[in-house]
Every structure is written in C-alpha cells, then in structure tokens.
Coordinates of C-alpha atoms in Angstrom, one line a residue:
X4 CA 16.5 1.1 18.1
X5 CA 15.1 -2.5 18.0
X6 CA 13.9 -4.0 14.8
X7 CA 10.0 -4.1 16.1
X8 CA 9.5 -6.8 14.0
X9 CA 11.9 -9.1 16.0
X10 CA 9.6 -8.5 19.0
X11 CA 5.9 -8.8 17.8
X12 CA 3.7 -10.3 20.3
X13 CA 1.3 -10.9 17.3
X14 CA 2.9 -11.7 14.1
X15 CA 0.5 -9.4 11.8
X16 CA 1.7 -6.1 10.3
X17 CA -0.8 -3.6 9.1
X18 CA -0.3 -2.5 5.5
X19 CA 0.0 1.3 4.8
X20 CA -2.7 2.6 3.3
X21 CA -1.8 5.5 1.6
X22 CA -4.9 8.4 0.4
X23 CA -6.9 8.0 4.3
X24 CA -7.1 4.9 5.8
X25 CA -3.8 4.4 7.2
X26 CA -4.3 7.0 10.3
X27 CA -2.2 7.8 13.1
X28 CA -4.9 6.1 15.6
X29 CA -4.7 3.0 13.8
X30 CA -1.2 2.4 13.7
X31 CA -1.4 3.3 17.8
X32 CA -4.9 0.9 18.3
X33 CA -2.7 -1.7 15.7
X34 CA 0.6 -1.4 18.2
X35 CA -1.4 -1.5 21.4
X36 CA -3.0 -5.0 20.5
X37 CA 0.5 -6.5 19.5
X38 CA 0.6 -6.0 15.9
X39 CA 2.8 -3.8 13.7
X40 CA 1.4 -0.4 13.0
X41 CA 2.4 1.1 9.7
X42 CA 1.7 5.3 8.6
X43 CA 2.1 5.8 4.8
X44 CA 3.8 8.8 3.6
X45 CA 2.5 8.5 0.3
X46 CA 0.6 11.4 -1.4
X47 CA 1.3 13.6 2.1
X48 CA 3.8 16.4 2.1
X49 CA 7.0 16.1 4.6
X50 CA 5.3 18.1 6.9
X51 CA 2.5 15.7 7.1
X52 CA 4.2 12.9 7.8
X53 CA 6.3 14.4 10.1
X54 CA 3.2 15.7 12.4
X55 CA 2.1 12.1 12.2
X56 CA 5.2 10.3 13.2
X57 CA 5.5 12.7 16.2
X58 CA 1.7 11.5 17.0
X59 CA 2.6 8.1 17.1
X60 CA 5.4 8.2 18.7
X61 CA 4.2 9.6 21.9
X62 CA 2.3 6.9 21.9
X63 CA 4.3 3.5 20.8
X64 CA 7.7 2.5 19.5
X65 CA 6.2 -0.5 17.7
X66 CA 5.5 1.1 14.4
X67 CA 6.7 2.3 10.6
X68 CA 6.6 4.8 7.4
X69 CA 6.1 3.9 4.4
X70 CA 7.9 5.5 1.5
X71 CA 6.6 5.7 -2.5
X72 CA 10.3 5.2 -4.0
X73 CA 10.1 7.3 -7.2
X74 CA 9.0 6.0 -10.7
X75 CA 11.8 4.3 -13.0
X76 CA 9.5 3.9 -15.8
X77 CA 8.3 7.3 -17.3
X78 CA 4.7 8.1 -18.1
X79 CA 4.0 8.4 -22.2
X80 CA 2.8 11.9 -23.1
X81 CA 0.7 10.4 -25.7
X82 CA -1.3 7.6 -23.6
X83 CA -1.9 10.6 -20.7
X84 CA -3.6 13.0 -23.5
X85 CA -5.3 10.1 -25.0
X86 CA -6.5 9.2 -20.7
X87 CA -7.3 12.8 -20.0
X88 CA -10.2 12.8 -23.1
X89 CA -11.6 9.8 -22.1
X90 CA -11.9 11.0 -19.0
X91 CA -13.6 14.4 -20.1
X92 CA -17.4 13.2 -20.3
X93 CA -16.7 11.9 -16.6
X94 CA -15.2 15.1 -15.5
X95 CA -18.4 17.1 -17.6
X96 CA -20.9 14.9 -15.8
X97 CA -19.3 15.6 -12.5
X98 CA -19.0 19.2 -12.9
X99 CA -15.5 19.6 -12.5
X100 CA -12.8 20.7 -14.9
X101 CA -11.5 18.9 -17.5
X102 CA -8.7 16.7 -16.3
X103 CA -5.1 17.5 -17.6
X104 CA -2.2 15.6 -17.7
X105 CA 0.2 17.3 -15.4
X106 CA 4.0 17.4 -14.3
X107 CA 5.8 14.5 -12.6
X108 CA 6.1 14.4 -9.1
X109 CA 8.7 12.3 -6.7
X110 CA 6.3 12.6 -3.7
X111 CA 8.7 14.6 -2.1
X112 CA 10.7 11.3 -2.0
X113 CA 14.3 13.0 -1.5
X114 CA 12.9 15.4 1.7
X115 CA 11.0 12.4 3.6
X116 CA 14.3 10.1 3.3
X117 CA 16.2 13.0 4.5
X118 CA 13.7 14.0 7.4
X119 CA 13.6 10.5 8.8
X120 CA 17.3 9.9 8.7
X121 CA 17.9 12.7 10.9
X122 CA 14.5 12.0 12.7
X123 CA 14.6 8.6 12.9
X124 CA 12.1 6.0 13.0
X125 CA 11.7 2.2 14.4
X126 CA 11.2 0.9 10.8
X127 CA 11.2 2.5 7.0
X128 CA 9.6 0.5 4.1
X129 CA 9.1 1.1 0.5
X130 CA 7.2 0.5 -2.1
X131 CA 7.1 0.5 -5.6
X132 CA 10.7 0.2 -5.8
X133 CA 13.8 -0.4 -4.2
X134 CA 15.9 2.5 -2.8
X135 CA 19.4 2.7 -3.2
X136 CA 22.2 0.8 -1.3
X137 CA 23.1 4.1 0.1
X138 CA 19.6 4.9 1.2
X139 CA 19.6 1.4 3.0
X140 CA 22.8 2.7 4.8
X141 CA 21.7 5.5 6.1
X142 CA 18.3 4.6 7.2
X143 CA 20.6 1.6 8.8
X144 CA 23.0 4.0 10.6
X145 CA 20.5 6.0 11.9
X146 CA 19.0 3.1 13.8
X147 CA 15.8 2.4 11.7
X148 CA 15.0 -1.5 10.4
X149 CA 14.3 -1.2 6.7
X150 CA 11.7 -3.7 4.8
X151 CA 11.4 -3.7 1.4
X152 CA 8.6 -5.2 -1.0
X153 CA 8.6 -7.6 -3.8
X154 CA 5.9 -9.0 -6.2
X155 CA 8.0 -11.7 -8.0
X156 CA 10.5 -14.0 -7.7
X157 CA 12.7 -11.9 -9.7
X158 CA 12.4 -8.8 -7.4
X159 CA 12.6 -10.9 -4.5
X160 CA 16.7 -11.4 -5.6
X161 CA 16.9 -7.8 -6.3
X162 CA 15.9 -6.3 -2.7
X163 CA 17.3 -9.8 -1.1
X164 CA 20.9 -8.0 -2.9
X165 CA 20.4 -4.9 -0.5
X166 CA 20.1 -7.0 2.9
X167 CA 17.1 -5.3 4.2
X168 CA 15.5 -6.9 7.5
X169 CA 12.8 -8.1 5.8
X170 CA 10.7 -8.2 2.4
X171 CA 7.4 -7.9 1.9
X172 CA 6.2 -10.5 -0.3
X173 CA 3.1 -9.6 -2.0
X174 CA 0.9 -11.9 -3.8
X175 CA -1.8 -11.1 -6.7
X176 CA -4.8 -11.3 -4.4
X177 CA -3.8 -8.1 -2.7
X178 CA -6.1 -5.3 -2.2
X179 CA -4.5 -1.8 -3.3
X180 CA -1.6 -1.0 -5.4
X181 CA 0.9 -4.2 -6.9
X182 CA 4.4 -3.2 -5.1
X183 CA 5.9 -3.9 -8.6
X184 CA 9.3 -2.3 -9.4
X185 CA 8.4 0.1 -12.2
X186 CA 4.7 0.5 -13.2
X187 CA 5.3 -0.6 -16.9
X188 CA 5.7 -4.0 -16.5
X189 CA 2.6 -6.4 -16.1
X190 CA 2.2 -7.7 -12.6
X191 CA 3.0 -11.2 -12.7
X192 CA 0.2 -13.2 -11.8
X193 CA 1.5 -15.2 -9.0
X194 CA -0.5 -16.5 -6.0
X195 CA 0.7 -15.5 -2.7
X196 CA 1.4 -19.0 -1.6
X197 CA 3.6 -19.9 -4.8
X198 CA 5.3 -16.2 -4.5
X199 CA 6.2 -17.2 -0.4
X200 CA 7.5 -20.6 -1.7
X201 CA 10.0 -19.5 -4.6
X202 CA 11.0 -16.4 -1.9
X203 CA 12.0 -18.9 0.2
X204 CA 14.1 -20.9 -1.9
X205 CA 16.0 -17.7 -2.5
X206 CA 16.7 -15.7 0.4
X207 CA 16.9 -16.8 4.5
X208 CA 15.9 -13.0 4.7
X209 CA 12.8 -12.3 6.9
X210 CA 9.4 -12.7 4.9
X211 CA 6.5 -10.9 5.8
X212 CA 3.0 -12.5 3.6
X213 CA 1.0 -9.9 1.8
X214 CA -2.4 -10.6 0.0
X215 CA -5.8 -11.9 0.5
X216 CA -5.8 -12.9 4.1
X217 CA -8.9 -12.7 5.0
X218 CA -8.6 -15.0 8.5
X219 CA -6.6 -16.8 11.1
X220 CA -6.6 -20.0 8.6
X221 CA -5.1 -18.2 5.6
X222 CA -2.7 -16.9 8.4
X223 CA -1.6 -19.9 10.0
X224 CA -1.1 -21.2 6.4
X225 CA 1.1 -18.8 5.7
X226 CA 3.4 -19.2 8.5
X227 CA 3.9 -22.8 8.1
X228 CA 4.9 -22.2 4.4
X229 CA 8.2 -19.9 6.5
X230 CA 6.4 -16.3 6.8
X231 CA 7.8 -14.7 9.8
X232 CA 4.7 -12.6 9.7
X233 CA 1.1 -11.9 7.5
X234 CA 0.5 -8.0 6.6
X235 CA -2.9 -7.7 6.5
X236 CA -4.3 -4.7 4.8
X237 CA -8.3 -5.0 3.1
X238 CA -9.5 -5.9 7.2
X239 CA -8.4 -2.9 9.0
X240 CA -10.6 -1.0 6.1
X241 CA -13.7 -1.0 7.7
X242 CA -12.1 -0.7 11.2
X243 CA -13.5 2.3 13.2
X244 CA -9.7 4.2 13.6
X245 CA -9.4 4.1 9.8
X246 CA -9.8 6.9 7.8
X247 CA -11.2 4.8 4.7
X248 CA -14.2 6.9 2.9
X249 CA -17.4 6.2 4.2
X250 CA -19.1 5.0 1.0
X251 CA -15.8 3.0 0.3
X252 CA -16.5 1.9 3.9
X253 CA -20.3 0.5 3.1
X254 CA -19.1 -1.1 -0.5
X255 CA -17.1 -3.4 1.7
X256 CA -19.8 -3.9 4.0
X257 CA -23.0 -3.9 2.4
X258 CA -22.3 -6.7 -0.1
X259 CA -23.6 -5.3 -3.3
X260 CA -20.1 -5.2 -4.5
X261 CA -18.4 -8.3 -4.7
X262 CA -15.9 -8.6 -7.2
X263 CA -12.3 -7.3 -7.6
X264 CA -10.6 -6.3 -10.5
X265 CA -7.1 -5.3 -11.3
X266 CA -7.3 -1.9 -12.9
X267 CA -5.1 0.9 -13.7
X268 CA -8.2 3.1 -14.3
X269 CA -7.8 5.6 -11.2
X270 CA -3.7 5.5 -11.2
X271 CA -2.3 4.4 -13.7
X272 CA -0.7 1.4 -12.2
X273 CA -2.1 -1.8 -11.0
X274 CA -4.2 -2.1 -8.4
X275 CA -7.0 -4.3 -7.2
X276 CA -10.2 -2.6 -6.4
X277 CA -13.6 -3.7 -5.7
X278 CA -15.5 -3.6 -9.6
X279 CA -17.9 -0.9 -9.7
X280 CA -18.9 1.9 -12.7
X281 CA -15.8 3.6 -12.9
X282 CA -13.5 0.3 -13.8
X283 CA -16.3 -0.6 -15.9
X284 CA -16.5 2.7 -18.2
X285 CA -12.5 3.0 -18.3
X286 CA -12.0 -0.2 -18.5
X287 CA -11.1 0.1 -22.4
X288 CA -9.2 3.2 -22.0
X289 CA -6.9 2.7 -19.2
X290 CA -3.2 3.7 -19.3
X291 CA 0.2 2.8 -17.5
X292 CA 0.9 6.1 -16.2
X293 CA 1.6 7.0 -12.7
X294 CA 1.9 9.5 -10.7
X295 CA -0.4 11.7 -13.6
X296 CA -3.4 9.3 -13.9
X297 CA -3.9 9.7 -10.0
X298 CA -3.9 13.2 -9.9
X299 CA -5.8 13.4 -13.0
X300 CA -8.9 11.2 -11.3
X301 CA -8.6 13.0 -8.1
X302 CA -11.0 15.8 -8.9
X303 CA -13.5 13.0 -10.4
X304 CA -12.9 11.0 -7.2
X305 CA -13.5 13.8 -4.7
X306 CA -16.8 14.6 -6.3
X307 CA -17.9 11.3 -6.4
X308 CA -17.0 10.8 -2.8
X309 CA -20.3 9.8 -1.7
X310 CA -20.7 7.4 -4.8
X311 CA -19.2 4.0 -4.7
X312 CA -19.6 3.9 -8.4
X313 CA -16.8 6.8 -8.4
X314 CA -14.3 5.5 -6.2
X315 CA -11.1 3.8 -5.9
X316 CA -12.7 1.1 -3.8
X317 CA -9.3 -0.6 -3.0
X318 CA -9.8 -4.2 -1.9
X319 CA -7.8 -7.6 -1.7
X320 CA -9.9 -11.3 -2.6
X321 CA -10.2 -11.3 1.0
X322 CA -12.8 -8.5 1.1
X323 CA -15.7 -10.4 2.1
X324 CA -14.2 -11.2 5.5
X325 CA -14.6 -7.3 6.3
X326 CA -16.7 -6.8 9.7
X327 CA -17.3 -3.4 11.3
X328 CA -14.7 -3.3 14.1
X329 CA -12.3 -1.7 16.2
X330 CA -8.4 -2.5 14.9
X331 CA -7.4 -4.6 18.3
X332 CA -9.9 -6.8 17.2
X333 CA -8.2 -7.7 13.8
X334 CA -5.1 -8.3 15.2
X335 CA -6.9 -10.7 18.2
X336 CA -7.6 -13.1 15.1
X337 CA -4.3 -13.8 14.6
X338 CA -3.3 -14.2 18.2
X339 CA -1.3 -17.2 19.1
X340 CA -0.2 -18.0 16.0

C-alpha cells in the first residue's frame, strides 16, 4: 500500500473528528478533491468503524482511521464524585438522571488495532498517545503508513523514537481535543508556528501542521516554515458532508459566539471549544478525568442538542473563517500550494 501522504495532489489532511462530524462522505468528498480524508474511530464500536472503512474504501484509497490510544494517566475517584454533583442541578434542569461517575473504558482500543491489522488500511493515526513499537510494526507490516501526534517539543522526540511516517504537530490554537500524551498534564501553551519550528530542529520525519488555519495564507505560512502538509479540522465543520450538530453548526455560523476557550468541562481533558453557558457554569468545577467526564455529560449534551449553550461546540481560533460549503471547496483553498 502507498503512504497516501506521499502522493497528495493537495497538501491538506482533514482532521478526524470524532462524536459526528468526521463522516464517511467527507472523507470520500475530502479524497475526491485531492486532500487527505481521515474517519475517527473514537467513541464508535469496532463494528462501526469497520462498516465505515468498508464505505470508504469502495470509494478511494486516499484516506485514514484514527485511533484514541488508551489513557496512561488514571482518572481520581474523588475529583469524578466531586464533577458528577456539580453537574447534578444541570442534569435536574435537563430532566435527565443524575450523572454518575462510571467504569473506565479503552474504546475498544485492543479490537480496532487488531481488526485493521488483519483488515488493513492506507494509513492509521493516533491520538492522545503513542502506541507501542510493536503496534507501529504491525500496522507497518500489514502495509498501512502510521502518523502519530505531538503537542510539544518533548513529545515530538518521543513519537520521532518510533519512526512513524509522519507526526502531527498540533499547536494551541486548535479546535477539539489537545493530542497531549496523558490527559494530566497541562497542555503546553505553544503556538503552532513555534511548535513546527522546534519539531523541525529535532526530527527530518514528515510534519503535518495542526491548529488554527483558518486560510490559504496561514497555509502557505506553514509550509515554508518545513510542513509537508496543514491538517485542517474547525473548516470542514460547517461543510454540508459533515455530520457536526446542527446548532453546533449555526454557533459557527451565526456569529453570536465568538470566543474559544480551553476547557475540560465536557471531557475531562483539554479541549478548545467555542465559550458558551456550559464552560461558563463549569468553569469552576472542572476536572482532569477522561474517558468518565465524557460519558458523564453525554446525557446533558444529548438533551441540550438543540441548544448551543449545552454543547461541546468544538472550535479552533480559526473559527471565524467557517462558510457554509461543500468539503471540495475547503480543500480548493489550499490548491497549488
């Protein structure tokens, strides 16, 4: 199999965009136009993924799965029963039980790795960690590119030590979840720019830009700093093959919500969201503790799914840049480049 980043006609890679957006028919519309289409695992069962790998692949060999590596830094019992009473007058005004803090889960991490070494795909990424060097191996031997992601120039020298085909270098301004190795530690606050400089001082791996490109310019910036590629996640939100919530759809569109935050108020771990009530009110309570936190605010989020003031409105600093469009479009902007 060819590493389909090798052979991009445009250098842009759509981010995966686990819990809806990142659909089948965008990673196809994203492939079509030249870019990188990207499916993410996370939060879907094996089976899941599976039916949407087959979907893509009838239709394009330029594409990828992202996996959620599991979480090295465990949860405290405490701070998730202190989370789940905060979150109680929420849950009451919703109408929907009382959150509780439940069991860990790997996301299934062990049976996806297993399926898509025997099934094998063009490329494997993951995220919020690194996999092991035997995991690297065998994704390697079954023919699949593996990218790995890094937020700082510390975990840049950690994946660069596994010899992936390329790390994603992901700077504060983007939209979504921080890649960060382990949710405990605090995400360091490093521009994407400065984060693509120090990378390249310590790998000659393949670096693909991550956060706050909002345009061809911050593009084209980008890959004169050394990027082989931009992944461009926040713009293919509001893109008509997405399968972002409608109201988280409009937040990005209507403008009456213009300001991102970094909160761990729907997860548990870091992640930049457009501000709205929900980051406000937990804003004093919030905890490091993922996977629980997000299962814990996914009954509150599903019944605020037609309020923006409910919702994980995930967003990079680019967000303003959002247009109502078709996917092909997006990846026409960085055309040439």
């Amino acid at each position: 199999m060819t590493n389909p980043l090798t052979t991009l006609p445009v250098p842009v890679v759509q981010a995966p965009m686990a819990g809806g957006p990142s659909t089948p028919a965008l990673a196809v519309a994203v492939a079509r136009a030249g870019g990188l289409g990207m499916l993410a695992a996370g939060y879907k069962s094996t089976e899941a993924m599976a039916e949407e790998v087959r979907d893509v692949a009838a239709h394009t060999d330029r594409f990828g799965v992202n996996l959620f590596v599991p979480e090295r830094d465990p949860s405290d019992p405490a701070a998730l029963a202190a989370y789940a009473r905060a979150l109680a007058p929420v849950a009451a005004e919703l109408g929907v039980p009382a959150p509780e803090p439940g069991a860990y889960v790997d996301d299934e991490y062990p049976a996806k790795l297993d399926h898509l070494t025997v099934h094998p795909v063009p490329l494997v990424s993951f995220t919020f960690g690194l996999p092991t060097a035997d995991d690297v191996a065998r994704l390697r031997n079954a023919g699949s590119a593996v990218v790995l992601n890094a937020t700082s120039p510390e975990e840049v020298t950690a994946a660069a030590r596994l010899r992936p085909d390329a790390i994603v270098v992901q700077g504060v301004e983007a939209g979504g979840h921080r890649a960060t190795h382990g949710q405990a530690g605090q995400p360091e606050e490093i521009t994407m720019a400065a984060l693509l400089g120090a990378a390249r001082e310590l790998t000659d791996l393949p670096l693909v830009a991550a956060g706050g490109i909002a345009g061809r310019d911050d593009a084209a910036a980008l890959l004169a700093r050394g990027a082989a590629a931009v992944q461009v996640g926040t713009l293919f939100l509001t893109a008509v093959e997405a399968g972002t919530k409608p109201a988280h759809r409009e937040a990005l569109l209507d403008g009456t919500h213009t300001e991102t935050v970094v909160t761990r108020a729907f997860s548990g771990r870091a992640a930049r969201a457009l501000r709205n009530g929900f980051t406000d009110r937990m804003a004093a309570h919030e905890v490091t503790g993922y996977p629980q936190v997000h299962y814990m605010t996914a009954p509150l989020r599903a019944a605020s799914s037609a309020d923006p003031e409910g919702l994980n409105l995930w967003a990079g600093t680019g967000a303003a840049a959002c247009r109502e469009t078709r996917a092909a479009e997006v990846v026409e902007l960085f055309r040439g480049l």
